[in-house]
MMTF fields as JSON, N, C-alpha, C and O atoms, coordinates in Angstrom:
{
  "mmtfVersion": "1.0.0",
  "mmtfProducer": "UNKNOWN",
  "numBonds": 319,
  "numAtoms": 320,
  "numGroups": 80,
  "numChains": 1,
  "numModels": 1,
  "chainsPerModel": [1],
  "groupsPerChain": [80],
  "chainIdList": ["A"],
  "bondAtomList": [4, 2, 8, 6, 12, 10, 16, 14, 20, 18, 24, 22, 28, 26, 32, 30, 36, 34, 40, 38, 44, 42, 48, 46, 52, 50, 56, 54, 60, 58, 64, 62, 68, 66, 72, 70, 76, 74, 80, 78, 84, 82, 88, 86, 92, 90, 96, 94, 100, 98, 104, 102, 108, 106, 112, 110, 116, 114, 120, 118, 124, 122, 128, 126, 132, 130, 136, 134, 140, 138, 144, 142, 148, 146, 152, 150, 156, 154, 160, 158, 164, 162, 168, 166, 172, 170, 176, 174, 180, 178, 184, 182, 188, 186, 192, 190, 196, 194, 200, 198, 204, 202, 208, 206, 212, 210, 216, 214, 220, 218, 224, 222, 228, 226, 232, 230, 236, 234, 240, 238, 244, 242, 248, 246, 252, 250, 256, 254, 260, 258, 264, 262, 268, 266, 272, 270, 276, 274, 280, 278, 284, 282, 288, 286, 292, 290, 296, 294, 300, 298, 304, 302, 308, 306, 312, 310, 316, 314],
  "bondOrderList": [1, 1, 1, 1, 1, 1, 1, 1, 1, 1, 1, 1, 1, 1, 1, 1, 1, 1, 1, 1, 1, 1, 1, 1, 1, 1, 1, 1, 1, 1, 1, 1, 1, 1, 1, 1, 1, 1, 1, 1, 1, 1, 1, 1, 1, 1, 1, 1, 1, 1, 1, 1, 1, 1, 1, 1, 1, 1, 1, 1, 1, 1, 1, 1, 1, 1, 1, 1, 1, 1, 1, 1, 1, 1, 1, 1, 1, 1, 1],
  "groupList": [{"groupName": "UNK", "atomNameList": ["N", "CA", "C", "O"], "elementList": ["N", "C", "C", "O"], "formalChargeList": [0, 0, 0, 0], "bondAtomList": [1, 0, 2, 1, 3, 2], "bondOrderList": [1, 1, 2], "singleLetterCode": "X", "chemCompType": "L-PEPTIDE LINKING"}],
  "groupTypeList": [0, 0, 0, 0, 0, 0, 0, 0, 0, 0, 0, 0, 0, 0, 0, 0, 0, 0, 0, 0, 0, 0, 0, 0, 0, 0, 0, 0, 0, 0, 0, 0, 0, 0, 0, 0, 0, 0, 0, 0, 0, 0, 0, 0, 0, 0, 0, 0, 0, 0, 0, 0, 0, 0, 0, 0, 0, 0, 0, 0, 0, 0, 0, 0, 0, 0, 0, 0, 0, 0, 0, 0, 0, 0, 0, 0, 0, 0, 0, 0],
  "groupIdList": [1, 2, 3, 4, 5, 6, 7, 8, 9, 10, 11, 12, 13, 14, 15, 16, 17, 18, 19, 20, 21, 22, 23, 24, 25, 26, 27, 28, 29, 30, 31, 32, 33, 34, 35, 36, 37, 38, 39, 40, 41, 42, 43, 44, 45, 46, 47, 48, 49, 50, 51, 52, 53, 54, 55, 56, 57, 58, 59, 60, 61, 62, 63, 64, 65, 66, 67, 68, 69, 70, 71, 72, 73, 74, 75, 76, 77, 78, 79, 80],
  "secStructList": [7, 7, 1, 3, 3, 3, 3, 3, 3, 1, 1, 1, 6, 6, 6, 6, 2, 2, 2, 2, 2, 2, 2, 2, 2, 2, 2, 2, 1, 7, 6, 6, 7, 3, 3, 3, 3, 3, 3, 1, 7, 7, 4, 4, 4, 6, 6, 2, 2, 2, 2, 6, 6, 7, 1, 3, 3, 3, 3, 6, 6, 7, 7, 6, 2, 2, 2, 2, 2, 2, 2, 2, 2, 2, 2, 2, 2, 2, 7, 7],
  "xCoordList": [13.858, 13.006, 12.714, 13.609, 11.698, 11.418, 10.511, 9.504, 10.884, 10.335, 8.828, 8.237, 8.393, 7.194, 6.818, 7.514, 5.62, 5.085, 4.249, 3.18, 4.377, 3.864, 2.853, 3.113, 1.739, 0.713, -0.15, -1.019, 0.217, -0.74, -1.719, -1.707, -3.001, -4.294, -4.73, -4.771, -5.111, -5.275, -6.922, -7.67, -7.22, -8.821, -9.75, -10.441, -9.616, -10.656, -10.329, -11.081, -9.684, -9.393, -8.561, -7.851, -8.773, -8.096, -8.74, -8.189, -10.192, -10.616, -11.241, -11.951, -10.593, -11.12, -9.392, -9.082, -8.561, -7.105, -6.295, -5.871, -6.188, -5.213, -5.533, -4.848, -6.615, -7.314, -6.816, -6.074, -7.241, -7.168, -5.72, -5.535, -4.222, -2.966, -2.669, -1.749, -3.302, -2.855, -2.884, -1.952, -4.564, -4.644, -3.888, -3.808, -3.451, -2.725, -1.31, -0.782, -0.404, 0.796, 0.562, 1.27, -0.647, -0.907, -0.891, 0.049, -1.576, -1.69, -0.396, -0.138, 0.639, 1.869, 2.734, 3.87, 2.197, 2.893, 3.889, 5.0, 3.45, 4.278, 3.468, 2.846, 3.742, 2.77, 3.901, 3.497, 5.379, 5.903, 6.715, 7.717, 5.463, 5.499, 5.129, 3.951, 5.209, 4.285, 3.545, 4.246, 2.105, 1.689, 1.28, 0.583, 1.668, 1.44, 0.729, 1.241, -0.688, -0.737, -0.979, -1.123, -0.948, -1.133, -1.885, -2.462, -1.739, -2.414, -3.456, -3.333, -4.849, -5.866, -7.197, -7.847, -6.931, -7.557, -8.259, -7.712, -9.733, -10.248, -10.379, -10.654, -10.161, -9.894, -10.661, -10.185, -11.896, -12.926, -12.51, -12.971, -11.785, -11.798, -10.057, -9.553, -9.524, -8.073, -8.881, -8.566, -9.951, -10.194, -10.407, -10.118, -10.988, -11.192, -9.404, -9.007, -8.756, -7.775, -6.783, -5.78, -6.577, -6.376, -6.633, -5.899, -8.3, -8.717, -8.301, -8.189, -8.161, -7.667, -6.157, -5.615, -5.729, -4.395, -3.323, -2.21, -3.498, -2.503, -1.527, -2.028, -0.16, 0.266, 0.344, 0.511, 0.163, 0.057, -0.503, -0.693, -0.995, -1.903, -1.702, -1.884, -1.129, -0.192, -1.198, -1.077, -2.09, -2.982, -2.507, -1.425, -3.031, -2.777, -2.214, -2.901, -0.618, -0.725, 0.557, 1.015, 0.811, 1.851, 2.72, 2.881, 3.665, 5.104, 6.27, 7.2, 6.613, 7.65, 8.318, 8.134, 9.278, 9.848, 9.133, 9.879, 7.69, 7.277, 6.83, 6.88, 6.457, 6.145, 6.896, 6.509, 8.271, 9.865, 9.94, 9.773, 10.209, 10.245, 8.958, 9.226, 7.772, 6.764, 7.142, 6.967, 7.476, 7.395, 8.496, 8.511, 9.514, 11.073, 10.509, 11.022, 9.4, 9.619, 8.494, 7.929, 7.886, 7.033, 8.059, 8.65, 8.199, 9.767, 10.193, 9.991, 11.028, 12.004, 11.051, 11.503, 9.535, 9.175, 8.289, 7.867, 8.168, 7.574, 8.901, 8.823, 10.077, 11.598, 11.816, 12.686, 11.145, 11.735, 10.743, 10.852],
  "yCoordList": [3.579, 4.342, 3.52, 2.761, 3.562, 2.946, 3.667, 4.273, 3.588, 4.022, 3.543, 4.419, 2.565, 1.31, 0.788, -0.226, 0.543, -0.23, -1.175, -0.688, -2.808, -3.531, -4.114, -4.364, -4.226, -5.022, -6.277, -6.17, -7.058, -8.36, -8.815, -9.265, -8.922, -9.044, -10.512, -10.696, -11.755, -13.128, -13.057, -13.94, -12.561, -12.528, -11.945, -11.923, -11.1, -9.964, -8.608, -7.637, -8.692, -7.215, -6.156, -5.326, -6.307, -5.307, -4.118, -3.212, -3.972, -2.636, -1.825, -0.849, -2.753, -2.026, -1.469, -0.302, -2.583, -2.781, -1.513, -0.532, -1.543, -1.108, 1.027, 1.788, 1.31, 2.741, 3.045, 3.997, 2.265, 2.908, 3.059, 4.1, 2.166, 1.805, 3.127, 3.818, 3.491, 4.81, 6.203, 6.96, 6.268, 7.529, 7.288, 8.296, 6.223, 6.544, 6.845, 7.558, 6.764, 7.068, 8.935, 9.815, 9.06, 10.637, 11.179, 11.968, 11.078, 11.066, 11.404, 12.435, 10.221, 10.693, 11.305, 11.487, 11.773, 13.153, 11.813, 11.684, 10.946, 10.223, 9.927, 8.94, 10.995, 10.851, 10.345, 9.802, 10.394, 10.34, 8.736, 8.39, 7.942, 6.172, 5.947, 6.217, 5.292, 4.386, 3.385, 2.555, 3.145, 1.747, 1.111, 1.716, -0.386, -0.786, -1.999, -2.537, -2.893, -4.162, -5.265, -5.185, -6.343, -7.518, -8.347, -8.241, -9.503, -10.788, -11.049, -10.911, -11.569, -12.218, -10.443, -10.134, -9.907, -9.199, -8.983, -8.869, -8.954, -8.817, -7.623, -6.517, -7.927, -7.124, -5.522, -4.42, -5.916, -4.638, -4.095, -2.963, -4.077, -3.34, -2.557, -1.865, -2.927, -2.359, -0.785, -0.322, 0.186, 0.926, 1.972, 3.141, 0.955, 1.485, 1.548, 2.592, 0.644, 1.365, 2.176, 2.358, 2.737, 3.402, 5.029, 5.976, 4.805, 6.127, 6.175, 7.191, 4.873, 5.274, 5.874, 6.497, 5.546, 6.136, 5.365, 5.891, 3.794, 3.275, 3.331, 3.429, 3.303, 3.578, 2.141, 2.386, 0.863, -0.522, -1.333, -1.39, -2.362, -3.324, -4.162, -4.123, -5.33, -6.691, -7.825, -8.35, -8.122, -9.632, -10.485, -10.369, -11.677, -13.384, -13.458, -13.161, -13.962, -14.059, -12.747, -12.608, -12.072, -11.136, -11.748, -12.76, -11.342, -11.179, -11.084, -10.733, -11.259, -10.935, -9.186, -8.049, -9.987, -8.644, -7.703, -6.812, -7.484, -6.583, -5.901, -4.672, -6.391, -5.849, -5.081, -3.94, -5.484, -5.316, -3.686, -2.615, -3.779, -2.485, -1.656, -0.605, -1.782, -1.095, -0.364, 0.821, -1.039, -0.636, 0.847, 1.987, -0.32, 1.142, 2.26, 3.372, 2.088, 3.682, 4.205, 4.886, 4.001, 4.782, 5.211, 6.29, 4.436, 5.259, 6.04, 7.146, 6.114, 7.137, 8.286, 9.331, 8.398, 9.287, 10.165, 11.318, 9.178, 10.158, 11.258, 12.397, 10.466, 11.197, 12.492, 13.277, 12.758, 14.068, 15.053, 16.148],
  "zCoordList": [10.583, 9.695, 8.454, 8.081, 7.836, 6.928, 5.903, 6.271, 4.639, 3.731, 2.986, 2.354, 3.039, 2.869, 3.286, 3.248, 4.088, 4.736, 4.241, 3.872, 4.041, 3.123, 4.311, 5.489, 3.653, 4.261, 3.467, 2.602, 3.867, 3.628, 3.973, 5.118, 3.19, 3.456, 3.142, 1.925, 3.978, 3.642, 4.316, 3.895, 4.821, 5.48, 5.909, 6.928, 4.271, 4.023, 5.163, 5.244, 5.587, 6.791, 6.045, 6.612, 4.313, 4.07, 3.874, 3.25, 4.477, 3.814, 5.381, 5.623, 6.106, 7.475, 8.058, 8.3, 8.159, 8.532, 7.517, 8.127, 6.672, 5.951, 6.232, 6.915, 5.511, 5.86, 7.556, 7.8, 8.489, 9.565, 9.846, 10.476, 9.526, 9.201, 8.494, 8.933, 7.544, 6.802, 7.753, 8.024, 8.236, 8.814, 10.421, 11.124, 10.872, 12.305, 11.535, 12.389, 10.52, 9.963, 9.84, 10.329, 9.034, 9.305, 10.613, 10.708, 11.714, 12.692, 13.202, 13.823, 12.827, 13.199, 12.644, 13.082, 11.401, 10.653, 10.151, 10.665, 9.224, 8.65, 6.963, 6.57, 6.383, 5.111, 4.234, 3.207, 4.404, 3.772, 3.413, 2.788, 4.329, 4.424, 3.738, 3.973, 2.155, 0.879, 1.463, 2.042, 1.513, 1.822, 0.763, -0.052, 0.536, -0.099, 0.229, 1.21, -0.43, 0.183, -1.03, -2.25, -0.053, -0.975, -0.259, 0.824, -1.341, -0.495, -1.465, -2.682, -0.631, -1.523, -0.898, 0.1, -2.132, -2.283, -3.686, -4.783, -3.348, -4.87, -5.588, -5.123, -6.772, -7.711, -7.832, -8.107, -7.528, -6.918, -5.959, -6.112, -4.778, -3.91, -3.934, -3.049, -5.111, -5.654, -5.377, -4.281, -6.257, -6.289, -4.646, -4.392, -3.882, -2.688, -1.961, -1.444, -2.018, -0.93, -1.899, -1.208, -3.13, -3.355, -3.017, -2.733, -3.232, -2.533, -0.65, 0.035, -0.244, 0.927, 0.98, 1.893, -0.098, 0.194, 0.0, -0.014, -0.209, -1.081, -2.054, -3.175, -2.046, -3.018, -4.595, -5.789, -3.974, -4.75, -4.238, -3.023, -5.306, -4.788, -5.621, -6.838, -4.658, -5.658, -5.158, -4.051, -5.968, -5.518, -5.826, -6.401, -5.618, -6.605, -7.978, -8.955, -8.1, -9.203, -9.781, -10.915, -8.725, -8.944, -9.092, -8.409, -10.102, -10.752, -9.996, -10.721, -8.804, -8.226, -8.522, -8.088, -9.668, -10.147, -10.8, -11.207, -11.143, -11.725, -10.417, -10.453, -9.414, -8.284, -7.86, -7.605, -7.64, -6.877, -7.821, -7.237, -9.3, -9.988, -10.201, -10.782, -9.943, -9.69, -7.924, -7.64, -7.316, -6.008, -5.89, -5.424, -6.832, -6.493, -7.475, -7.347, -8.555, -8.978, -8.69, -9.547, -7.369, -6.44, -5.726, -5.777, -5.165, -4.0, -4.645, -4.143, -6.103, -6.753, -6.902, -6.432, -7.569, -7.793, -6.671, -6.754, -5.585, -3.867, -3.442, -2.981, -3.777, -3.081, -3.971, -3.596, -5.041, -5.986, -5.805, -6.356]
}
């Protein structure tokens, strides 16, 4: 079982890949999976997989650890 599902986007398939990744997790009555993605995603389309349902979006240039503690207090605050 897993709590996050991280996805990495290197060739543009993040706005077709990631949405359809979300609604088959619904599908399986798994809303309660965080997706999160990364990779080389531009900055404009942060807005779109949000509305798909993203919970983060770490592009070029991310922080490691700001990522790492952004990530855990999505987790802490989905679990309450």
């Amino acid at each position: 079982d897993v709590h996050i599902l991280g996805i990495s986007s290197l060739a543009a398939g993040h706005k077709t890949l990631v949405p359809q990744v979300i609604t088959e997790l619904e599908r399986l009555g798994r809303n309660d999976i965080l997706v999160i993605a990364g990779g080389v995603i531009p900055q404009q389309d942060y807005g779109y997989l949000f509305e798909a349902g993203v919970s983060g979006v770490f592009g070029p240039g991310t922080v490691i650890t700001e990522a790492a503690i952004n990530i855990l207090d999505k987790l802490i605050a989905s679990r309450k």
